[in-house]
Short mmCIF file of C-alpha atoms in Angstrom, two decimals:
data_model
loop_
_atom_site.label_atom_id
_atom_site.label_comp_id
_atom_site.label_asym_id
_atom_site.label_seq_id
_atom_site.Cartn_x
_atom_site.Cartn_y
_atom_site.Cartn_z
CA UNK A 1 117.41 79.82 104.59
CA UNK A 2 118.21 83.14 104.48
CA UNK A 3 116.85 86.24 102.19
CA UNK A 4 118.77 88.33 101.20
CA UNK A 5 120.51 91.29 102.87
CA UNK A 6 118.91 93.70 100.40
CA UNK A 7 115.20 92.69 100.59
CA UNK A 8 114.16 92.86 104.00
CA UNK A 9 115.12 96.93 103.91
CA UNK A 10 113.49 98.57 101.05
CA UNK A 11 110.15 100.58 101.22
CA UNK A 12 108.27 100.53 98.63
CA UNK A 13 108.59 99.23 95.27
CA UNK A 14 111.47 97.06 95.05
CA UNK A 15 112.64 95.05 92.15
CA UNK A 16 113.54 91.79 94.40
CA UNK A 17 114.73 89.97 91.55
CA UNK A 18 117.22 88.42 89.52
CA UNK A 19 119.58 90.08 87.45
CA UNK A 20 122.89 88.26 86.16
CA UNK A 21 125.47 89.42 82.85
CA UNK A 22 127.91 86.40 81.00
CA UNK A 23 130.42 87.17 78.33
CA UNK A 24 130.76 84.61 75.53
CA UNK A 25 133.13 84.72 72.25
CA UNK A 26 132.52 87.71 70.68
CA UNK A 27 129.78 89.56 73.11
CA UNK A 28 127.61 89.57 76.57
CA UNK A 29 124.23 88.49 77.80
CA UNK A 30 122.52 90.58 79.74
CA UNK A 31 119.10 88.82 81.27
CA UNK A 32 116.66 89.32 84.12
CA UNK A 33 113.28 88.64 85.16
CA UNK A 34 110.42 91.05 85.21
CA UNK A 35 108.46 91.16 88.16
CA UNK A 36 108.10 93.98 90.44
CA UNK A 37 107.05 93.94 94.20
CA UNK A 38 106.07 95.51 97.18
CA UNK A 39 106.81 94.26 100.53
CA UNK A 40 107.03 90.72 99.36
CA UNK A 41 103.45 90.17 98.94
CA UNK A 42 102.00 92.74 95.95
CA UNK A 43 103.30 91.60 92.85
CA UNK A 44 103.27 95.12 91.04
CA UNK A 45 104.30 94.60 87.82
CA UNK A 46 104.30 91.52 85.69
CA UNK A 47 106.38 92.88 82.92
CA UNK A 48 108.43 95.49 84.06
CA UNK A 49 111.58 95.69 81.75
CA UNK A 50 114.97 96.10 84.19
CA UNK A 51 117.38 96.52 81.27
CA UNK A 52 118.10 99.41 80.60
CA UNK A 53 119.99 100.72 77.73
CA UNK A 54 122.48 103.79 78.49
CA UNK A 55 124.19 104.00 75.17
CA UNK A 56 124.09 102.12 71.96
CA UNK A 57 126.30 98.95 73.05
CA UNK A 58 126.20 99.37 77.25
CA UNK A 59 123.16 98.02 78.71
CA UNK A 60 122.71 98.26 82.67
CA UNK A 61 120.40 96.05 84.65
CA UNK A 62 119.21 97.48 88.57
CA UNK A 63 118.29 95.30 91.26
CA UNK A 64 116.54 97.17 94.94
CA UNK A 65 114.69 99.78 95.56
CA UNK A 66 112.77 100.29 91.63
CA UNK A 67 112.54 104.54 92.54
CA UNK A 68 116.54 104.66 93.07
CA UNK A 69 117.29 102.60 90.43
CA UNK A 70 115.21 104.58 87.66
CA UNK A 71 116.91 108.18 89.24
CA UNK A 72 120.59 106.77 89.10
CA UNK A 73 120.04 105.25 85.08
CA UNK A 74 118.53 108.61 84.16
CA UNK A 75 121.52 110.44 85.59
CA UNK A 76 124.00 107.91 84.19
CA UNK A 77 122.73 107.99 81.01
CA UNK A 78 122.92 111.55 80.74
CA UNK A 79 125.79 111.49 81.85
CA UNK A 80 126.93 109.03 79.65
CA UNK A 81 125.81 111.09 76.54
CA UNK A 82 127.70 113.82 77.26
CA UNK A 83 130.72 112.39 77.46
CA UNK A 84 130.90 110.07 74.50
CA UNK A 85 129.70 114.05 73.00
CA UNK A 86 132.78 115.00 74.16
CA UNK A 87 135.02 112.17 73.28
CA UNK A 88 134.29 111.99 69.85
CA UNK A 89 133.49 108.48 70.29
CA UNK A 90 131.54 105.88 71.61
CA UNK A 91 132.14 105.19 75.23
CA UNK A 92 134.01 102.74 76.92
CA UNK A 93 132.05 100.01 78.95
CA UNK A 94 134.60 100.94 82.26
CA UNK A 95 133.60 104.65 81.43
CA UNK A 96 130.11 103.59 81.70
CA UNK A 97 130.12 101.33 84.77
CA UNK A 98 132.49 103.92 86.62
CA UNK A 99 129.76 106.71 86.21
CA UNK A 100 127.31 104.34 87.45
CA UNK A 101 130.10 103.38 90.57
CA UNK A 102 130.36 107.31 91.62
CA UNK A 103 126.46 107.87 91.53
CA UNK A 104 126.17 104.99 93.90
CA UNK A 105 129.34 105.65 96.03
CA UNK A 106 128.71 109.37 96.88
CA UNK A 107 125.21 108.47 97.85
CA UNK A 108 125.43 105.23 99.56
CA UNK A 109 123.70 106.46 102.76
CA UNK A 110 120.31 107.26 100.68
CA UNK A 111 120.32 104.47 97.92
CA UNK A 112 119.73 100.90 97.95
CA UNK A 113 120.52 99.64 94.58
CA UNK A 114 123.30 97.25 93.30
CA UNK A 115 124.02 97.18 89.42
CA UNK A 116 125.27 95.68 86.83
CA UNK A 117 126.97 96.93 83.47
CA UNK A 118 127.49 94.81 80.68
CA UNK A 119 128.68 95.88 76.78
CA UNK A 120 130.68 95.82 74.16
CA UNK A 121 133.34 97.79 73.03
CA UNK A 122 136.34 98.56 70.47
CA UNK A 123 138.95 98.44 72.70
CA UNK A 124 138.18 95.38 75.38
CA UNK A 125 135.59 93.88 73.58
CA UNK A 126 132.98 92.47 75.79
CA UNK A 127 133.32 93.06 79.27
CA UNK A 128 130.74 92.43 82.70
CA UNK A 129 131.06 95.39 85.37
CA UNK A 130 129.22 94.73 89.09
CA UNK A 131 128.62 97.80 91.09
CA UNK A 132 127.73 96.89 94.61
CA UNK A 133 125.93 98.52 97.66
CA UNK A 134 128.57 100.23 99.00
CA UNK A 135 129.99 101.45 95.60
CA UNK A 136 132.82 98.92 95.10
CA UNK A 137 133.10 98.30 91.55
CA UNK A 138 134.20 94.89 89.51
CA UNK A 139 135.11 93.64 86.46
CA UNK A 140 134.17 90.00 86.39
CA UNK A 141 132.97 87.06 83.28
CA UNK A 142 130.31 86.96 84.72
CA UNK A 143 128.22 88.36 87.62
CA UNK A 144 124.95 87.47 89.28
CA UNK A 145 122.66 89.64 91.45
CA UNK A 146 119.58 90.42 93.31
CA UNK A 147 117.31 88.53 95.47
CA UNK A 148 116.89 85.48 93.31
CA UNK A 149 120.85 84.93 92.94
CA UNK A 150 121.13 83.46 96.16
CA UNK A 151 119.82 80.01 94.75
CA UNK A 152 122.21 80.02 91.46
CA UNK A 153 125.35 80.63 92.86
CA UNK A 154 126.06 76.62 92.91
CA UNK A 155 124.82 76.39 89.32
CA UNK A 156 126.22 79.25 87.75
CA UNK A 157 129.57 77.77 89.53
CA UNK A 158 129.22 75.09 88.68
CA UNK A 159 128.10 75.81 84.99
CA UNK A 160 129.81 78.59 83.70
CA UNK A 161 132.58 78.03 81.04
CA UNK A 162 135.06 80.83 79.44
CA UNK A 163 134.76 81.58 75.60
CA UNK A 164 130.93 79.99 74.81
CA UNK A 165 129.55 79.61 71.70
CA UNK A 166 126.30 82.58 71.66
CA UNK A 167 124.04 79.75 72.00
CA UNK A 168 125.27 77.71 75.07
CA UNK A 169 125.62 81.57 76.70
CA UNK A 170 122.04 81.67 75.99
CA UNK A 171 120.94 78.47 77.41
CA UNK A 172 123.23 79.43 80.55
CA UNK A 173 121.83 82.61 81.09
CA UNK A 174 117.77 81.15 80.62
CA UNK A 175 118.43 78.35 82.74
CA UNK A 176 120.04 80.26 85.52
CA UNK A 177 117.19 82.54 85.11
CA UNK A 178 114.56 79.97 84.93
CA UNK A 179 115.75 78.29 87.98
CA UNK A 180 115.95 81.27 90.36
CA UNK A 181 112.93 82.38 89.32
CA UNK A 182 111.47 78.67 90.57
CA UNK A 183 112.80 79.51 94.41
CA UNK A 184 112.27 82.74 94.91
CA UNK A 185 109.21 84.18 95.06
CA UNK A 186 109.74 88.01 94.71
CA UNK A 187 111.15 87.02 90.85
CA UNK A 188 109.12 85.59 88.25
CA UNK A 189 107.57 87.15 85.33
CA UNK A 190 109.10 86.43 81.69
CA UNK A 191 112.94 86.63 81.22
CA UNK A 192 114.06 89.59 79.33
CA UNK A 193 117.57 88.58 77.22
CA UNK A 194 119.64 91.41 75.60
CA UNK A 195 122.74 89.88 73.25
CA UNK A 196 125.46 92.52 72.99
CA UNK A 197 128.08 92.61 70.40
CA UNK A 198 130.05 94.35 67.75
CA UNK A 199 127.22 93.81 65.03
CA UNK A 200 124.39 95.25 67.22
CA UNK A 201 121.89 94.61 70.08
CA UNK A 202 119.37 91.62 69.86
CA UNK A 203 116.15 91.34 72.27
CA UNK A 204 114.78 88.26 73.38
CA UNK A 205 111.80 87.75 75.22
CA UNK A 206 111.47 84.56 76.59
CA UNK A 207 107.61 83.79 78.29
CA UNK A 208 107.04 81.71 81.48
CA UNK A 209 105.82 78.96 79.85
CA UNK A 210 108.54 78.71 76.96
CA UNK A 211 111.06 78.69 80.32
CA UNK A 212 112.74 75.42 80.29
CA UNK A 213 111.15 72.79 83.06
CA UNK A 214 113.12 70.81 85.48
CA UNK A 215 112.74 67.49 87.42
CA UNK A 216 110.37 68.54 89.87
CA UNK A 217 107.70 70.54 87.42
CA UNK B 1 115.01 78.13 107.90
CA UNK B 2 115.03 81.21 110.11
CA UNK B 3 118.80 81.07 111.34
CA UNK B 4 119.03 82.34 115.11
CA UNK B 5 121.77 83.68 116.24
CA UNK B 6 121.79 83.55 119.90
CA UNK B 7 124.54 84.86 121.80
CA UNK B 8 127.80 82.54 121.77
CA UNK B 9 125.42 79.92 121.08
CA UNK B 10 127.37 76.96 119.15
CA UNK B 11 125.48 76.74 115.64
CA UNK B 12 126.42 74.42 113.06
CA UNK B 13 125.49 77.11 110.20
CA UNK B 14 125.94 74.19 107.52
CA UNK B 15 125.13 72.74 104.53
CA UNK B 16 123.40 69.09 104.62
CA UNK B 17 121.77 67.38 101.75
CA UNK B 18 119.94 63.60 101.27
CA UNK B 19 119.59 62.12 98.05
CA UNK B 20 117.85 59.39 96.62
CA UNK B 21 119.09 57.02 94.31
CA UNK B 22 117.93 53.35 92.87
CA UNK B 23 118.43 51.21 95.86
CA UNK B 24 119.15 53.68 98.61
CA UNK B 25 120.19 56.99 99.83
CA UNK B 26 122.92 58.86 100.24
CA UNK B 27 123.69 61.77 103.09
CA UNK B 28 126.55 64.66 102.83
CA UNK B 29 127.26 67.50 104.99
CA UNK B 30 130.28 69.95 105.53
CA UNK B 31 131.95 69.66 108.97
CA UNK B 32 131.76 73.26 110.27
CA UNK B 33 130.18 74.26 113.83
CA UNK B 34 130.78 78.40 114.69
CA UNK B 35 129.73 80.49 117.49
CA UNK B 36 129.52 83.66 116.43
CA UNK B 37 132.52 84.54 114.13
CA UNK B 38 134.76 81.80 115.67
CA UNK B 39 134.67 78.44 114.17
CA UNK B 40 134.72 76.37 117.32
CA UNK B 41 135.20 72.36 115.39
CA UNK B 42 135.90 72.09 112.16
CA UNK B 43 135.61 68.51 111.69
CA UNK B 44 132.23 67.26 113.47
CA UNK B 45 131.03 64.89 111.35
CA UNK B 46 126.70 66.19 111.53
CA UNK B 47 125.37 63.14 110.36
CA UNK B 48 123.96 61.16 113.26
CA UNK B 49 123.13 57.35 113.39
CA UNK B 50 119.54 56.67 114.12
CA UNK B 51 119.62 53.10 113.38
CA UNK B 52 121.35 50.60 111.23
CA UNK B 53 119.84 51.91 108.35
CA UNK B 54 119.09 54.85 109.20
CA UNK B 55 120.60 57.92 109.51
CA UNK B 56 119.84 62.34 110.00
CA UNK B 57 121.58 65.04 109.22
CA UNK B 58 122.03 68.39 111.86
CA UNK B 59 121.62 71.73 111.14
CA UNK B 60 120.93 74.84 113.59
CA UNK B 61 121.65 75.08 117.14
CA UNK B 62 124.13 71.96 117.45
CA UNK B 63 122.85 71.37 120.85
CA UNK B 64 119.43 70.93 120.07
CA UNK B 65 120.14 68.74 116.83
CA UNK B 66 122.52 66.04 118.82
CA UNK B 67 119.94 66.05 121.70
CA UNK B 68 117.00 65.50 119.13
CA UNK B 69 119.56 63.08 117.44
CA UNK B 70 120.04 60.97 120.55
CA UNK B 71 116.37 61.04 121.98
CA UNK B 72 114.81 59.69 118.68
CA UNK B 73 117.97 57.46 118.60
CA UNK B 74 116.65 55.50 121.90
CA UNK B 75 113.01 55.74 120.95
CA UNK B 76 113.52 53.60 117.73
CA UNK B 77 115.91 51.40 119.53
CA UNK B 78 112.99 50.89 121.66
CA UNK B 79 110.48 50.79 119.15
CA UNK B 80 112.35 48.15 116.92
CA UNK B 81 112.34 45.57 119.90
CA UNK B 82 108.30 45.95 120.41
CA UNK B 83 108.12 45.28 116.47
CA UNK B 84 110.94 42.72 116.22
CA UNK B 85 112.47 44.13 112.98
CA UNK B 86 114.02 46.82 111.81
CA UNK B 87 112.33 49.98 111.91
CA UNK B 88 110.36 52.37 108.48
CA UNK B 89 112.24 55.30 107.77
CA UNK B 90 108.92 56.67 108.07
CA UNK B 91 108.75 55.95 111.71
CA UNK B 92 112.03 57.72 112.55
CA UNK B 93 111.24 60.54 111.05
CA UNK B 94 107.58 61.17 112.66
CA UNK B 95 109.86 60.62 115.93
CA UNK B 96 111.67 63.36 114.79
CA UNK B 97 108.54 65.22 113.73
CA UNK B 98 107.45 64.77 117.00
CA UNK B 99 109.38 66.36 118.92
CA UNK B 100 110.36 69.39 116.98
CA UNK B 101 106.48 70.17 116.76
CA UNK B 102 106.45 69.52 120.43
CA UNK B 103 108.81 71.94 121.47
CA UNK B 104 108.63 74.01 118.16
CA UNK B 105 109.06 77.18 120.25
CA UNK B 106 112.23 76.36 122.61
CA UNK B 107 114.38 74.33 119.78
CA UNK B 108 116.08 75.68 116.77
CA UNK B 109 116.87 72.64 114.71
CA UNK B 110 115.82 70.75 111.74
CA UNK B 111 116.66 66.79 110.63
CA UNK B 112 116.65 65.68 107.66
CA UNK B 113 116.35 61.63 108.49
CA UNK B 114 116.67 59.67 105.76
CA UNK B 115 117.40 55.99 105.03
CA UNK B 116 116.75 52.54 103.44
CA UNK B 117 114.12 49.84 104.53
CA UNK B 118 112.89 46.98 102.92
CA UNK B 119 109.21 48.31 102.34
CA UNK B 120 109.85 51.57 101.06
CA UNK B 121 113.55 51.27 99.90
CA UNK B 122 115.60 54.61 99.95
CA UNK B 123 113.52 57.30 101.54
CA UNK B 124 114.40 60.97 102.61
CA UNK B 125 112.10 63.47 104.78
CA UNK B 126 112.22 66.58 105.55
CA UNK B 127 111.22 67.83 109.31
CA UNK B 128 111.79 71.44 109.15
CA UNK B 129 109.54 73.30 112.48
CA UNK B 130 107.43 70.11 112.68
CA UNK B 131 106.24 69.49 108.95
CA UNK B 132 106.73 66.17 107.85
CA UNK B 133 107.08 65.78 104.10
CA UNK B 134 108.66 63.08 101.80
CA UNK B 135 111.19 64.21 99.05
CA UNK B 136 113.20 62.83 96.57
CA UNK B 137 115.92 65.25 97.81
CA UNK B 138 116.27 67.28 100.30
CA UNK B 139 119.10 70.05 101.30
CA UNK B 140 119.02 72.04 104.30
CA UNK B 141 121.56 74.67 106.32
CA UNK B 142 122.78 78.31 105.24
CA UNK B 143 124.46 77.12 102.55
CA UNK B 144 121.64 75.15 100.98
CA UNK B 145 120.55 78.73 99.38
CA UNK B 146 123.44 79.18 97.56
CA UNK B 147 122.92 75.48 95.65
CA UNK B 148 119.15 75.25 95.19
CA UNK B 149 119.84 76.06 91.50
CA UNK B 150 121.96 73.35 90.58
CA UNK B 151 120.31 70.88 92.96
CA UNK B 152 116.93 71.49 90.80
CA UNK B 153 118.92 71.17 87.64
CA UNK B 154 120.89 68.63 88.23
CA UNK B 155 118.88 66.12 90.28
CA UNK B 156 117.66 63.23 88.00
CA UNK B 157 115.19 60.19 88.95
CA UNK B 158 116.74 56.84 89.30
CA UNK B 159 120.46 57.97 89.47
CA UNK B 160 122.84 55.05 89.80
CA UNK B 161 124.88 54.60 93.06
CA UNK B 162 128.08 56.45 91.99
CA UNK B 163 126.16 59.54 90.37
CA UNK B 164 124.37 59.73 93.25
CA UNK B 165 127.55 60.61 95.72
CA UNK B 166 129.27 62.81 92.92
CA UNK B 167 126.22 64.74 93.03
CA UNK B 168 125.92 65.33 96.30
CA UNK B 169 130.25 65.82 96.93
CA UNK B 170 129.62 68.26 93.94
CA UNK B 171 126.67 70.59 95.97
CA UNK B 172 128.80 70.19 99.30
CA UNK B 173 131.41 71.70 97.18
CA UNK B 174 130.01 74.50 95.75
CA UNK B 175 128.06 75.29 98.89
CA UNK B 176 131.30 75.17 100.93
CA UNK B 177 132.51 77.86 98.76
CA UNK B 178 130.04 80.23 98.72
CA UNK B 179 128.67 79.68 102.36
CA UNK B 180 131.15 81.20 104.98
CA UNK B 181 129.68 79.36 107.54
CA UNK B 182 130.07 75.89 106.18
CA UNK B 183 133.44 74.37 105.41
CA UNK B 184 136.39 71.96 106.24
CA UNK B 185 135.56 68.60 105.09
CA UNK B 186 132.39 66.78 103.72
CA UNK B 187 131.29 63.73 105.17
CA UNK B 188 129.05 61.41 103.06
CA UNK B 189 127.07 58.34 104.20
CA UNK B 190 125.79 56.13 101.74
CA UNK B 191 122.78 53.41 102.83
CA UNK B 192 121.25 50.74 100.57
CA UNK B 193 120.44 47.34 100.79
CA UNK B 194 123.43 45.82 102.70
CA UNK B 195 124.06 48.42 105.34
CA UNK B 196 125.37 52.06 105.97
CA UNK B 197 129.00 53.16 104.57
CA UNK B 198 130.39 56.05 106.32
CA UNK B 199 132.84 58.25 103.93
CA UNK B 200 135.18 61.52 104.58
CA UNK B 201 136.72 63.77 101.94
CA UNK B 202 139.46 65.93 102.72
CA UNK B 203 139.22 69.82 101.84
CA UNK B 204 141.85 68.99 99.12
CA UNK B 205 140.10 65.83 97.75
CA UNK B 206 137.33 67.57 96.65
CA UNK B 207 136.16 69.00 93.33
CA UNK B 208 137.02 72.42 92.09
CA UNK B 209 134.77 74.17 89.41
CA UNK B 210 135.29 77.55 87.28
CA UNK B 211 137.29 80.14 89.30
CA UNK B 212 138.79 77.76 91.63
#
């Protein structure tokens, strides 16, 4: 079995974890889990919150090295502010996900990050960006990422349907959550949901032991 | 499963899984063997007779899983004449066990052995370094990362016959897709009561989910 690429690599605090965005009719999920490690064995946070919100509808979840991560949000959302100042007008989800793709293409000897960017707006409605190590941006339904993803690529595969209803997106998104968090062992925690669309931003916080069970616990 | 990757050394980097099921069990793998970059077969069909009843499937260095394959496959041959019946699944496997313990260091392979006996019914172990464990399923190989998700949600006690190979046809697939070193066709065994049926479906034949 093998770990992946981006664990083995990073000093210090690294959010090995599991990160993954799905659209649905009318809006996005954005979901991971919580925990924070070092080196595979400290568990350094139990409830460390990886979404991160960079404007009012564009949420952006980071998966590597936890220092990197916070520096490149902070920049992006800055950056992000300014230019929806400038526009007049909210931004654009693209707008959003390519400041995110520059930050991590012009340093991609010195960071160790992937992201994701997920949001709403006017003029494509909901839409799922993946930026990855190198800086190669994508816009995908849906995206999976960090450590834990690995073990759910066969389900969300399998699983994933275009145009859900908000509440089978929901059950997709804890279940695909809930069962990467049951292999791998540097994600765990609770799952943090965000639901994304034209009406607003909803929270949900789901605890481990409200995480639905499967055959073999 | 710590994946070596020794120098030109033929690996079948793979995806093999053993299922359960009410009345027996049933074995898949992809077909792929590489070395290096190169795929060197891409039809070798990695799951190995044992006995009547019994069968493993390969994964790591392909050497050392056909030469495991073939010692343990004389041993029970052996071992089912001193006992005058057919042999436990059990008992293959802790052959199997055996060895890989033995020369834990020098061999990069693991077996899954499962099969069907008349004690235990369907049975699958696992065998991975020299631990010997029983498990309703099992799935092994590079690609088994990629589907331990929708093995643990999709595996159900007591599946019938028919569910059962779907189920396993469906992980080969999605493994197959997502691993780069597993591939070309799946191979599925399927042993119960009456004997062992060997199976092959064609890269075309088998299922294709979302973005496919």
């Amino acid at each position: 079995m093998e770990r992946h690429y981006m664990d083995s690599k990073i000093k210090g605090v690294s959010t090995g974890t599991t990160i993954l965005a799905v659209t649905f009719n009318g809006g996005v999920i954005i979901g991971s889990d919580s925990r924070a490690s070092m080196g595979g064995n400290y568990v350094c946070s139990k409830t460390i919150n990886k979404l991160i919100q960079v404007h009012d509808r564009i949420f952006c979840c980071i998966a590597g090295s936890l220092a990197d991560a916070q520096a490149v949000t902070k920049t992006a959302k800055f950056q992000i502010s300014l230019h929806s100042i400038q526009m007049e007008s909210p931004p654009l989800v693209k707008a959003a996900a390519s400041v995110m793709k520059e930050l991590c293409y012009n340093n991609k000897e010195e960071l160790q990050a992937g992201f994701i960017t997920a949001g709403w707006d006017k003029k494509k409605g909901p839409q799922v960006y993946t930026v990855a190590l190198g800086g190669m941006l994508l816009s995908l339904p849906f995206t999976i990422g960090g450590s834990g993803s690995t073990y759910i690529y066969g389900y969300t595969d399998a699983k994933y349907k275009p145009d859900m209803s908000r509440e089978e997106c929901l059950q997709f998104a804890t279940n695909a959550l809930a069962l990467a968090m049951g292999r791998d062992n540097v994600s765990g925690g609770v799952a943090h949901l965000v639901v994304i669309t034209e009406g607003g931003v909803e929270h949900v916080v789901i605890p481990g032991d409200k995480l639905p069970k499967f055959h073999d616990e | 499963i710590k994946y070596k990757k020794k120098k030109k050394e033929w690996q079948t980097a793979t995806t093999i899984i053993a299922v359960e099921f009410n009345g027996g069990v049933v074995l898949g793998s992809d077909s792929r063997v590489s070395a290096g970059e190169t795929v060197v077969n891409r039809v070798m069909n990695k799951l190995s007779l044992l006995h009547d009843k019994i069968y493993c499937a390969l994964s790591g260095s392909a050497a050392d899983a056909q030469t495991i394959a073939e010692m343990v496959n004389y041993q029970l041959d052996v071992h089912s004449i001193e006992i005058g019946e057919d042999p436990q699944v059990r008992s293959a496997a802790t052959l199997v066990k055996n060895i890989s313990y033995k020369y834990k260091e020098e061999l990069s392979a693991h077996l899954i052995v499962a099969g069907w006996d008349r004690r235990g019914g369907g049975q699958v172990f696992v065998t991975l370094n020299g631990l010997l464990s029983r498990q309703p399923f099992a799935v092994g190989g590079s690609g088994s990362s990629y589907v331990y998700g929708f093995v643990d949600a999709e595996y159900q006690k007591g599946m019938s016959k028919e569910d059962c190979q779907q189920f396993v046809v469906n992980t080969i697939s999605l493994a197959m897709s997502r691993d780069g070193s597993s591939g070309g066709v799946a191979y599925l065994v399927t042993i119960d009561e009456k004997g062992a049926e060997e199976k092959c479906i064609l890269g075309n034949e088998l299922p294709t989910f979302y973005d496919q």
